[in-house]
Coordinates of N, CA and C and ligand atoms in Angstrom, one line a residue:
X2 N -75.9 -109.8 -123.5 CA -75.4 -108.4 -123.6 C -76.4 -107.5 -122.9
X3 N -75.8 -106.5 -122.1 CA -76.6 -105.8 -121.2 C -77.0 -104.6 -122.5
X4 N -78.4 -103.7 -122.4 CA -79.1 -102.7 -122.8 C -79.2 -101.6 -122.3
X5 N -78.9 -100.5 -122.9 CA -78.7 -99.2 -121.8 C -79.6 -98.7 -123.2
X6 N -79.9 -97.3 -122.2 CA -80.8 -96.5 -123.1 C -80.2 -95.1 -123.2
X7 N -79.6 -95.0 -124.3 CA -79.4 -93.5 -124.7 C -79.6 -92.1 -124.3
X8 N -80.0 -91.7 -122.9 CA -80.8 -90.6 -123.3 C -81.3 -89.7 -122.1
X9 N -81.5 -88.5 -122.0 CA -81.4 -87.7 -120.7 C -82.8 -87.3 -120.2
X10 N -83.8 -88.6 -121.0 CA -85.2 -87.8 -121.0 C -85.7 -89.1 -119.6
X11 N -86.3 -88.5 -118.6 CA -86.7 -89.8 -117.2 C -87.9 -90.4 -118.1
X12 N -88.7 -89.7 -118.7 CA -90.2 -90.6 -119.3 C -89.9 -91.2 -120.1
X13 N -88.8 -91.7 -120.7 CA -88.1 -92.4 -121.7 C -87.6 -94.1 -121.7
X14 N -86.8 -93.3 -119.9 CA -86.2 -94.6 -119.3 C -87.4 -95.1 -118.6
X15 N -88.2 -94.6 -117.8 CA -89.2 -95.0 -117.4 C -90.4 -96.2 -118.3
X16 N -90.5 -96.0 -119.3 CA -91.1 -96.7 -120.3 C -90.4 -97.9 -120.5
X17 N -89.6 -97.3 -121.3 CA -88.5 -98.7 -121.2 C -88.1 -99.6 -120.4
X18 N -87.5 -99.3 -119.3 CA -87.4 -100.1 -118.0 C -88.7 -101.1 -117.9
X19 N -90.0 -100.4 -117.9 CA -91.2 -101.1 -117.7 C -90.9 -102.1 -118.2
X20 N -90.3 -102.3 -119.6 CA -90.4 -103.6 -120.5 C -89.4 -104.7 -119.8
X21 N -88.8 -104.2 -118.6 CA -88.1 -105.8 -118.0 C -87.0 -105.5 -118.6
X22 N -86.1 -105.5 -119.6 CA -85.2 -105.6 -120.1 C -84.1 -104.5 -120.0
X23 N -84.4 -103.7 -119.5 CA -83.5 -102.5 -119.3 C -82.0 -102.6 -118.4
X24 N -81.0 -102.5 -118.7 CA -79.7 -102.8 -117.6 C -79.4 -101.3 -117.3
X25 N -79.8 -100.5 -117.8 CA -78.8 -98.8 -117.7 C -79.5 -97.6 -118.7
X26 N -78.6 -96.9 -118.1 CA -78.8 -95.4 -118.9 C -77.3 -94.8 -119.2
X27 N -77.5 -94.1 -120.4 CA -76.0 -93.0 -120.4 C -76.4 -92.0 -120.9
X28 N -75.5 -90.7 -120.8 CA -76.3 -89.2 -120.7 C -74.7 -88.8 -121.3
X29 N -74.8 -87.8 -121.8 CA -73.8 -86.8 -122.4 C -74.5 -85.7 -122.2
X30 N -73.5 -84.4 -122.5 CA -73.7 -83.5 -122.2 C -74.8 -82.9 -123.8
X31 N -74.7 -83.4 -124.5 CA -75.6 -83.4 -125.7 C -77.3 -83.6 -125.5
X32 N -77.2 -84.7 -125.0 CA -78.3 -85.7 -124.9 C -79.1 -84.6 -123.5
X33 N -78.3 -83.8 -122.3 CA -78.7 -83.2 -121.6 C -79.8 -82.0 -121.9
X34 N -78.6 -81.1 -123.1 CA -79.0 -80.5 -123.6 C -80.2 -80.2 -124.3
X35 N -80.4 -81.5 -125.2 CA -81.6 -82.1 -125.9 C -83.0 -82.0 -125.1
X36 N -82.9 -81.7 -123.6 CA -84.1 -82.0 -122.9 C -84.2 -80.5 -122.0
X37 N -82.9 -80.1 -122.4 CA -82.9 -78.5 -121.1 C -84.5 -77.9 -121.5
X38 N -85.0 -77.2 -120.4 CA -86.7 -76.3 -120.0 C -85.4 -75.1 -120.2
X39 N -86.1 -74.1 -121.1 CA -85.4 -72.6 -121.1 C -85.6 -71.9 -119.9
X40 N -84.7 -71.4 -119.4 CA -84.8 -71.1 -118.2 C -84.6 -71.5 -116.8
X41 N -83.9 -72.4 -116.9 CA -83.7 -73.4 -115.4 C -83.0 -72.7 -114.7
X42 N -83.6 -72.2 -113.5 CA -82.1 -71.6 -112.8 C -81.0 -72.1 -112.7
X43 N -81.2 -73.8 -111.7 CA -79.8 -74.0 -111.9 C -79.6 -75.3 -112.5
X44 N -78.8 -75.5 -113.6 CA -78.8 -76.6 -114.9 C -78.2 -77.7 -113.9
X45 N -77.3 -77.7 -112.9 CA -76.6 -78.7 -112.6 C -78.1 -79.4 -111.3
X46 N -78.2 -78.3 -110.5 CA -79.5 -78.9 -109.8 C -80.8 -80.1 -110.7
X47 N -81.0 -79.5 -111.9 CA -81.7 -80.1 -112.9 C -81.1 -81.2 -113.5
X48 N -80.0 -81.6 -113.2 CA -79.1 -82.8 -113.9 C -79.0 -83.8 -112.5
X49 N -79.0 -82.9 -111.5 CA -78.6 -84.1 -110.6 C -80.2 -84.8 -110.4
X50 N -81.2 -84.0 -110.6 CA -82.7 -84.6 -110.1 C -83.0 -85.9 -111.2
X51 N -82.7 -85.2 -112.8 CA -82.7 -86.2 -113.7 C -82.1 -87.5 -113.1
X52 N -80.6 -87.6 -112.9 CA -80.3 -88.5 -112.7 C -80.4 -89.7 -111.9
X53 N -80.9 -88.8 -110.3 CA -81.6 -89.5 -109.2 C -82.6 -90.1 -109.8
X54 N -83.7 -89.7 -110.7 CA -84.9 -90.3 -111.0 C -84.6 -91.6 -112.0
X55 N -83.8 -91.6 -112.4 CA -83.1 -92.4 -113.5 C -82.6 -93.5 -112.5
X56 N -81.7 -92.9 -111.7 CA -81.2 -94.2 -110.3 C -82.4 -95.1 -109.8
X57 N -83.3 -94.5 -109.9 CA -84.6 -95.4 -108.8 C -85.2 -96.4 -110.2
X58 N -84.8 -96.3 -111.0 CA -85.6 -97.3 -112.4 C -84.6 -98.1 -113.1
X59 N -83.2 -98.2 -113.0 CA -81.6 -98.6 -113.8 C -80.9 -98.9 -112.5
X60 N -80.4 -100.0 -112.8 CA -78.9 -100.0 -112.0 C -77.7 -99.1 -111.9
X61 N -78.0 -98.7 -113.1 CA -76.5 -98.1 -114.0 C -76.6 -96.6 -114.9
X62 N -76.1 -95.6 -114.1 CA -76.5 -94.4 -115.2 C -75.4 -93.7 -115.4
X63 N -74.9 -93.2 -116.2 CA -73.2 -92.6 -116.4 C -73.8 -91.4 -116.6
X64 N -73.0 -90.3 -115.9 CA -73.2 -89.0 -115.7 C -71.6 -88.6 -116.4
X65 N -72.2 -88.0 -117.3 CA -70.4 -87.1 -117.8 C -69.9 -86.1 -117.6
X66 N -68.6 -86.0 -117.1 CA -68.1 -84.8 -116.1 C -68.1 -83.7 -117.5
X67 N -68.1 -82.5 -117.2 CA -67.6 -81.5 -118.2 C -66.5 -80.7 -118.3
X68 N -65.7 -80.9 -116.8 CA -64.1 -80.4 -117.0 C -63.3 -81.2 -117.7
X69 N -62.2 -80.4 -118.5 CA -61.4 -81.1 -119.2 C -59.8 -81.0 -118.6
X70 N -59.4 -80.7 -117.1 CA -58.8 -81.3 -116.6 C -58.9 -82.3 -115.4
X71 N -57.7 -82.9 -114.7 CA -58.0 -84.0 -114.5 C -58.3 -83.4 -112.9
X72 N -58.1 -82.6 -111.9 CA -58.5 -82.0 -111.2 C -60.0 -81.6 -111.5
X73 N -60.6 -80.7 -112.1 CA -61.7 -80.1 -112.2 C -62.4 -81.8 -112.6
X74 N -62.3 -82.7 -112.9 CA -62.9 -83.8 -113.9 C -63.2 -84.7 -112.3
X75 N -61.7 -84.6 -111.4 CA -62.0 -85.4 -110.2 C -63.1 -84.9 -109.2
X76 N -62.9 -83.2 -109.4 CA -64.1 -82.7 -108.6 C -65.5 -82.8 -108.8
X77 N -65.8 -83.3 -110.3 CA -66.9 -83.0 -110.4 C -67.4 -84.8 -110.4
X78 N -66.4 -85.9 -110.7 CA -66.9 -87.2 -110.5 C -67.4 -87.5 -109.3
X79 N -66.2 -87.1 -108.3 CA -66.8 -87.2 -107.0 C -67.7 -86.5 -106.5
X80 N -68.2 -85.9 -106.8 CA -69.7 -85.2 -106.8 C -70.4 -85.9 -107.0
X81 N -70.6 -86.1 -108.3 CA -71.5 -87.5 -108.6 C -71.7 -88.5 -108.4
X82 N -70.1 -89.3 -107.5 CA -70.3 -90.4 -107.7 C -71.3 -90.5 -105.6
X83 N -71.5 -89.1 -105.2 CA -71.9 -89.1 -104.0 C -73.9 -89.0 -104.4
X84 N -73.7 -88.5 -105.2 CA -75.4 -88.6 -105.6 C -76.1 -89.9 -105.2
X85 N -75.5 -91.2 -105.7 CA -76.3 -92.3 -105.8 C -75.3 -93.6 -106.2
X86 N -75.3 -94.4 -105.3 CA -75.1 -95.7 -105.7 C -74.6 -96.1 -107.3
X87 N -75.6 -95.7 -107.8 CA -75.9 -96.3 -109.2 C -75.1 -95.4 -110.5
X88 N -74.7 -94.2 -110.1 CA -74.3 -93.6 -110.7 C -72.4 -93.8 -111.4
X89 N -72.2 -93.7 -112.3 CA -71.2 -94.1 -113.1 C -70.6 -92.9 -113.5
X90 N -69.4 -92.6 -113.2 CA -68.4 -91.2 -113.9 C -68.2 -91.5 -115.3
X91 N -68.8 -90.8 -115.9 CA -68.3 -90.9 -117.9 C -67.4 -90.0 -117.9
X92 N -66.1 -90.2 -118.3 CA -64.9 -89.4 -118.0 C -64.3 -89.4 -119.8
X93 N -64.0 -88.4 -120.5 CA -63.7 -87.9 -122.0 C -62.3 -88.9 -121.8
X94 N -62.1 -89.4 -123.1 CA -60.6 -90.5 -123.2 C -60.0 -89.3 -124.1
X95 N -59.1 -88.9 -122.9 CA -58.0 -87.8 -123.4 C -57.1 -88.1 -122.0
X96 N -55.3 -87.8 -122.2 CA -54.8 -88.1 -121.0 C -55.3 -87.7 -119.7
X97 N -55.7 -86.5 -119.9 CA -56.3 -85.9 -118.6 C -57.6 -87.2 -117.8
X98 N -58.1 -87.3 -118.8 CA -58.9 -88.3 -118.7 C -59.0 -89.8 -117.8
X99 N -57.4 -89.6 -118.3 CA -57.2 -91.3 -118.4 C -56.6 -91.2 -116.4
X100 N -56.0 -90.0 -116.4 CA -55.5 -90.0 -115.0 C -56.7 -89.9 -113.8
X101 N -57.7 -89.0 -114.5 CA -58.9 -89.1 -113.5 C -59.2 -90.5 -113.4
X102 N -59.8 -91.8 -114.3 CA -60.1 -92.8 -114.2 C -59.2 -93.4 -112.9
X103 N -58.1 -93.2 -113.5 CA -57.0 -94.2 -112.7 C -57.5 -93.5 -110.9
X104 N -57.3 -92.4 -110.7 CA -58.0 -91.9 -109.5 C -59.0 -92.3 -109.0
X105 N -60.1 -92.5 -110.0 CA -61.5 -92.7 -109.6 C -61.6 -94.3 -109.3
X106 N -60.7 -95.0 -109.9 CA -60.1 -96.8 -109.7 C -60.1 -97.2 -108.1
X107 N -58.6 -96.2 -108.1 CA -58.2 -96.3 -106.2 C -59.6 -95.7 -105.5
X108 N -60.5 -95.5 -105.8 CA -61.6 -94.6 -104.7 C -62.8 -96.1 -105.0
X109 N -62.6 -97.0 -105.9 CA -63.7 -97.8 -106.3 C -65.1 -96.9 -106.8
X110 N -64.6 -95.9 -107.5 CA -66.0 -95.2 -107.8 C -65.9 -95.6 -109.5
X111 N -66.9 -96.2 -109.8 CA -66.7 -96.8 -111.4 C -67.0 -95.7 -112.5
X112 N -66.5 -96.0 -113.6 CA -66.2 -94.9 -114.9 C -66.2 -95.8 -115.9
X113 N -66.5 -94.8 -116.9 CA -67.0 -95.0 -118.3 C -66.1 -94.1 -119.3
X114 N -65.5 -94.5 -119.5 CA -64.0 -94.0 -120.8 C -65.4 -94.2 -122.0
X115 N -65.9 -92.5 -122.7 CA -66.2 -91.8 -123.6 C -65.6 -91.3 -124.8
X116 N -66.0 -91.1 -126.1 CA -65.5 -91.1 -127.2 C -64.3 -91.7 -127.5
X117 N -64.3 -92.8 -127.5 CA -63.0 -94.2 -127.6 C -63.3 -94.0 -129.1
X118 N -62.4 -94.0 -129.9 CA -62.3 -94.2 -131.5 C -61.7 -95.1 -132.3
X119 N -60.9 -95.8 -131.0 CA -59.4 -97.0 -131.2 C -59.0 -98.0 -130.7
X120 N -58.2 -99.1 -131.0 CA -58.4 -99.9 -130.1 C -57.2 -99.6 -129.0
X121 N -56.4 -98.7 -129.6 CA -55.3 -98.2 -128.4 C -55.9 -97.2 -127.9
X122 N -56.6 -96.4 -128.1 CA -57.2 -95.9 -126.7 C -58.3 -96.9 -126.0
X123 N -58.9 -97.8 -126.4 CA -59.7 -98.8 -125.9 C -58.5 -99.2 -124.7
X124 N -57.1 -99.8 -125.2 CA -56.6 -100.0 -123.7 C -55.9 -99.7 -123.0
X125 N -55.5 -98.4 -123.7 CA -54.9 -97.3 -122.4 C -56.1 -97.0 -121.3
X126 N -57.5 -97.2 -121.6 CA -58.5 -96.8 -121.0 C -58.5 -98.1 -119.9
X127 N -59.1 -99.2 -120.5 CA -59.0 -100.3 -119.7 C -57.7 -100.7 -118.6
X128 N -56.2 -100.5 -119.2 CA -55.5 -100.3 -118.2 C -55.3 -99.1 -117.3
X129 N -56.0 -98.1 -117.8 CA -55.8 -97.0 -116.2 C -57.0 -97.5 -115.4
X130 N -57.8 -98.5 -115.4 CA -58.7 -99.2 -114.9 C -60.7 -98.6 -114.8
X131 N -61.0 -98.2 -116.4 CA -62.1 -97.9 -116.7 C -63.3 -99.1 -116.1
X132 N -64.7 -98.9 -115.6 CA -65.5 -99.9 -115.6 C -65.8 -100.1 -116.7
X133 N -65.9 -99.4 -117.9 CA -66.7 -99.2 -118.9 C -65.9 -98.5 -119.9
X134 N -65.7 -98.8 -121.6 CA -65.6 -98.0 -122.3 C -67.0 -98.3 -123.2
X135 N -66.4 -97.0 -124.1 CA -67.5 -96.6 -125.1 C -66.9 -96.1 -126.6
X136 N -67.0 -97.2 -127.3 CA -66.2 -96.7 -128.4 C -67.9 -96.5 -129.2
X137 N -67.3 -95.1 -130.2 CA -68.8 -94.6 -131.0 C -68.9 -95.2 -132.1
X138 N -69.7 -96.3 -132.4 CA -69.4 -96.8 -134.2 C -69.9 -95.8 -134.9
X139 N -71.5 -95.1 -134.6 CA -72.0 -94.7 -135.8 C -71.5 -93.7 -136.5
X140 N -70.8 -92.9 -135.5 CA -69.9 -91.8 -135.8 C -68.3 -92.1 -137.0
X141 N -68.0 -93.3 -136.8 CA -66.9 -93.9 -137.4 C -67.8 -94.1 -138.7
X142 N -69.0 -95.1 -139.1 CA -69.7 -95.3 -139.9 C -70.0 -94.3 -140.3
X143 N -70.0 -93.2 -140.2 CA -70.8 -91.7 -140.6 C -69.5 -91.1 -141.5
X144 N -68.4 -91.2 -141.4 CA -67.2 -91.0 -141.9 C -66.8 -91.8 -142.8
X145 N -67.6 -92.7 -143.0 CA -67.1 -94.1 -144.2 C -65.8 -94.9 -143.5
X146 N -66.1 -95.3 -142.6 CA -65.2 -96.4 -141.8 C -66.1 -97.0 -141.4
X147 N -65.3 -98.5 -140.5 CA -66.5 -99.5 -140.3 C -66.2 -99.6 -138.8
X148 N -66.9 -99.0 -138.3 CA -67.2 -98.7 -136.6 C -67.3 -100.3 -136.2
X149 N -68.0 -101.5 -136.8 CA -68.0 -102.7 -136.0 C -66.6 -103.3 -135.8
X150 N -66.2 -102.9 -136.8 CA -64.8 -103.6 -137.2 C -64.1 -103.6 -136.0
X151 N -64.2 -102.0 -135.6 CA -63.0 -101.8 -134.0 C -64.0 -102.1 -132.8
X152 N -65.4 -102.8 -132.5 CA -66.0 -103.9 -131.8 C -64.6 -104.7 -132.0
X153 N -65.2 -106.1 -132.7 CA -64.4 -107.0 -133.3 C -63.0 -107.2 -132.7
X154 N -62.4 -105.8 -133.3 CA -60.7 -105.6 -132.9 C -61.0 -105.4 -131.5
X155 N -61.2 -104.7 -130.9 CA -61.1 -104.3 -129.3 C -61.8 -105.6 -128.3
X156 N -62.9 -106.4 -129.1 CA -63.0 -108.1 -128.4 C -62.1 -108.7 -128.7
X157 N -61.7 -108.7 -129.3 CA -60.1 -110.1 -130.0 C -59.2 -109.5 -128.9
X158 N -58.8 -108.8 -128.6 CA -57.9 -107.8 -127.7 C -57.8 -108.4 -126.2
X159 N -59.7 -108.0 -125.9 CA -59.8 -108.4 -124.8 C -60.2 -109.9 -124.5
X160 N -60.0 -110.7 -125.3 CA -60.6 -112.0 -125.3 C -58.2 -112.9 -124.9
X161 N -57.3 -112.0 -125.4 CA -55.9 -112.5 -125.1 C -55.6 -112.0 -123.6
X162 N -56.2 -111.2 -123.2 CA -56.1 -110.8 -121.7 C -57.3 -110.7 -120.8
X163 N -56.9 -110.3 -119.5 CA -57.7 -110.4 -118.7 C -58.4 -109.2 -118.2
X164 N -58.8 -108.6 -119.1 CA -59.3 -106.8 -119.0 C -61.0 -107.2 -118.0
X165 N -60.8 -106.4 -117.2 CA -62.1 -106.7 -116.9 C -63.2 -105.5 -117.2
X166 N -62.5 -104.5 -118.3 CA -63.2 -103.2 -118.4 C -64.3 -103.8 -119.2
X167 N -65.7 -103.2 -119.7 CA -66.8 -104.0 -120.3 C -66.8 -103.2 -121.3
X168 N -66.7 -103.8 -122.6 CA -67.0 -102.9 -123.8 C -68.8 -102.4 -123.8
X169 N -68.7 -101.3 -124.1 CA -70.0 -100.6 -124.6 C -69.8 -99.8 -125.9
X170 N -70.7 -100.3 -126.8 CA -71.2 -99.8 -128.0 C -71.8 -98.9 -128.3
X171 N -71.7 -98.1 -128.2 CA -72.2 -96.9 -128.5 C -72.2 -96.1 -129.3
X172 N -73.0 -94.9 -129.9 CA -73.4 -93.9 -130.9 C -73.9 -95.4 -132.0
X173 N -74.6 -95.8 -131.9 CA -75.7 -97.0 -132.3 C -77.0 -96.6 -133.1
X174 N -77.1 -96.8 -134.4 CA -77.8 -96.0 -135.2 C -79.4 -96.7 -135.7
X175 N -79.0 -98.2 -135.5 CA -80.2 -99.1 -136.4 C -80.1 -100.5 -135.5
X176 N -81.2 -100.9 -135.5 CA -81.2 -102.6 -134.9 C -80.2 -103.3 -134.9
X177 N -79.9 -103.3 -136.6 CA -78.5 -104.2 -136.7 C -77.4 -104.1 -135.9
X178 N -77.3 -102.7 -135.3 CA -75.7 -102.3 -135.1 C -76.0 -103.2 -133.7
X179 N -77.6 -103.2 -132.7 CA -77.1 -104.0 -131.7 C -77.0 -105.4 -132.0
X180 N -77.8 -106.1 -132.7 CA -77.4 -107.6 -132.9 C -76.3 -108.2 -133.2
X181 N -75.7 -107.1 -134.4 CA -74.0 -107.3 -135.1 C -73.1 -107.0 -133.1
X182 N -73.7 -106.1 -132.4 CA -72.6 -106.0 -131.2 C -72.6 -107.3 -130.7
X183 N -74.3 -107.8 -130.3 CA -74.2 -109.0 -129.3 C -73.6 -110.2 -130.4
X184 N -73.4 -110.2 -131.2 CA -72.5 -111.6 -132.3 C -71.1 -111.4 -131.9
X185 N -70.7 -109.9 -131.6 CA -69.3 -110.3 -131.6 C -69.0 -110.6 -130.2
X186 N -70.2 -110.5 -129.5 CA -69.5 -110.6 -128.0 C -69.4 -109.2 -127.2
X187 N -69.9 -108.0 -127.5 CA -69.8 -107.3 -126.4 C -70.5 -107.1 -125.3
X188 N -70.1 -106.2 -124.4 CA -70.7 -106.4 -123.1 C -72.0 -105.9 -122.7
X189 N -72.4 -104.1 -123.4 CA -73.2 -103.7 -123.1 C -73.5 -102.5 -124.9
X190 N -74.6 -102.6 -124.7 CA -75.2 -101.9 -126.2 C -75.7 -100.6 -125.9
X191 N -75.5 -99.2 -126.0 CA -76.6 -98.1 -125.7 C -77.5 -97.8 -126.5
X192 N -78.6 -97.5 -126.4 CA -79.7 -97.8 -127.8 C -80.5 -96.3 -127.8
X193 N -80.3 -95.3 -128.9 CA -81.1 -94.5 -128.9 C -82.6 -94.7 -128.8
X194 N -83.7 -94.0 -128.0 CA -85.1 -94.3 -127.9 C -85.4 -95.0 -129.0
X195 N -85.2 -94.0 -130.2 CA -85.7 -94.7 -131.5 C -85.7 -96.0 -132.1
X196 N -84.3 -96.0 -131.6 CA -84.0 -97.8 -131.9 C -84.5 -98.5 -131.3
X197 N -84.9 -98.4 -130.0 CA -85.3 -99.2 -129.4 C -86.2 -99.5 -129.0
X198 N -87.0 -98.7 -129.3 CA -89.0 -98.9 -129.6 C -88.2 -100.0 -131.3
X199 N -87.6 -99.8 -131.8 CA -87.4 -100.5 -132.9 C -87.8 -102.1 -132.7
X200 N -86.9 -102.5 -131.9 CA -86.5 -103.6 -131.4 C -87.3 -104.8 -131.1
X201 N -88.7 -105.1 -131.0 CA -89.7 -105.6 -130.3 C -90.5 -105.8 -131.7
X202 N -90.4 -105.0 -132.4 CA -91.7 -105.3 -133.9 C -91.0 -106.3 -134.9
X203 N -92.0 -107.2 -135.2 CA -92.0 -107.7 -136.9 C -93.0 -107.6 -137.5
X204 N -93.2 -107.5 -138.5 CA -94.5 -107.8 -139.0 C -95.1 -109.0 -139.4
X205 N -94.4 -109.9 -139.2 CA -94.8 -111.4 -139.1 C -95.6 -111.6 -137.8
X206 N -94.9 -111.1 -136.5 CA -95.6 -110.9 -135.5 C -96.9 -110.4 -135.4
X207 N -97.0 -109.3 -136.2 CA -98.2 -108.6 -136.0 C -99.1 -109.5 -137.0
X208 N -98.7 -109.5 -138.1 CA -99.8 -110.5 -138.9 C -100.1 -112.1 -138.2
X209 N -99.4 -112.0 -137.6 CA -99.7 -113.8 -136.6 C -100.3 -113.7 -136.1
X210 N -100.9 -112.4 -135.0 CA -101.4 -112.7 -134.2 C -102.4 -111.7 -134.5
X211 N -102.6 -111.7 -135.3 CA -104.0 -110.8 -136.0 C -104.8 -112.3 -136.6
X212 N -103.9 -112.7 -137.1 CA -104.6 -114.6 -137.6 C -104.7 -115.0 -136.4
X213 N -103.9 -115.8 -135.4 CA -104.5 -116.2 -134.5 C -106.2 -115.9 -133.6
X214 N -105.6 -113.9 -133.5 CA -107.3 -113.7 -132.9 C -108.4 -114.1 -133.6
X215 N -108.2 -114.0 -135.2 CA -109.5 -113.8 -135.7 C -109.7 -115.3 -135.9
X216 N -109.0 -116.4 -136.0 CA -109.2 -117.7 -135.5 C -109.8 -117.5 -134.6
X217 N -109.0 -117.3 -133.3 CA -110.5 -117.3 -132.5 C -111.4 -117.4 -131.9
X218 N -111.5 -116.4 -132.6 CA -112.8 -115.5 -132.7 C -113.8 -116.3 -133.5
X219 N -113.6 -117.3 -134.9 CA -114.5 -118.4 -134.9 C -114.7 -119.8 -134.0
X220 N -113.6 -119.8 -133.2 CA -113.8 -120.9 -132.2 C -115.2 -120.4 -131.0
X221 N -114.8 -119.6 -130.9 CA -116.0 -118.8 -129.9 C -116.8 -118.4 -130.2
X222 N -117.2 -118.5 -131.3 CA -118.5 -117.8 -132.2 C -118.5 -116.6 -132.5
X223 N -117.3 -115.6 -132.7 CA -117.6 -113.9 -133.0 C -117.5 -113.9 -134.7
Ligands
G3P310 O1 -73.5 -92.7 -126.1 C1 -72.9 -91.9 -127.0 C2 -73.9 -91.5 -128.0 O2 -74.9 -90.7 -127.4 C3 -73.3 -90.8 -129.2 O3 -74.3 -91.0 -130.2 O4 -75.5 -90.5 -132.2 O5 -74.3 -88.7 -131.0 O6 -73.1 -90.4 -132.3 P1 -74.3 -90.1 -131.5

């Protein structure tokens, strides 16, 4: 299962990446926000530099359009998808939506179908030819539903046909939710920072190799 990192901050992904493990980045207009300097003249100038800097450390970084028709949504993908190689259109799963993808398909510029809640929008997305969806568990789980469940459902789905869209997991709250993803088989995990400094600790580890040194440390005489 590939690892993307949640989040619109470059010293974030930078760190991360370091550890080897990194496949991507995804940004929402939230996560943008979360990082805006008061005062930026121009926000979109500031979004495109983020994301360039993000391209030179990820393969993969999904920039999300913020028009909500399918015009205004094509104008601003292709925008983006002119920035860099690496960059991925996050396109909102609403029809308007679904017709930009289909557009952005015929141009080979890849997309990322956003706030998926179902497994029938899961494949009206995949059939207008998404690279990527993103269904939100934790948000489903936050509601008292079980966000893995429609994992599960939407791999059983894609496991009768030949979808080549890649499930991504996303709005991902705790370690578990990525391990429970990679059990069922999905493609790609987004992992808030937090989680994912999570990721790497046990405390077995740390007590092991606290014994180990101080072993030794009597082999060598300290
Ligand atoms: O990638 C989507 C994700 O950022 C949404 O997460 O925590 O806002 O539900 P959350």
């Amino acid at each position: 299962m590939k690892l993307f990192l949640d989040t619109a901050n470059v010293a974030q992904v930078a760190e991360i990446a370091a550890w080897g493990v990194l496949d991507g980045v995804t940004t929402n207009p939230s996560l943008v926000a979360k990082e805006a300097k008061d005062g930026t003249k121009n926000p979109l100038d500031a979004f495109k530099k983020t994301v360039l800097e993000m391209c030179k450390l990820v393969p993969c970084v999904s920039a999300q359009v913020t028009a909500t028709d399918t015009e205004g949504m094509k104008k601003q993908g292709l925008e983006y998808a002119r920035w860099h190689k690496n960059v991925v259109v996050k396109v909102p799963m609403t029809v308007e939506g679904l017709k930009a993808v289909k557009f952005f398909a015929s141009k080979k510029i890849k997309t990322n179908v956003t706030l998926v809640f179902s497994a029938a929008q899961a494949m009206l997305a995949a059939k207008a030819g998404a690279t990527i969806i993103s269904p939100f568990i934790g948000r489903l789980d936050d509601q008292g539903e079980d966000g893995m469940s429609l994992i599960a459902e939407i791999m059983e789905i894609w496991q009768q046909y030949n979808f080549k869209t890649e499930v991504l997991v996303a709005s991902t709250r705790h370690p578990r939710h990525i391990v429970d993803a990679a059990r069922i088989g999905a493609h790609i995990c987004t992992i808030p920072y937090d989680v994912f400094r999570k990721l790497p600790g046990h405390a077995l580890t740390d007590n092991g190799l606290r014994k180990f040194q101080s072993d030794w440390g009597k082999v060598i005489g300290q």
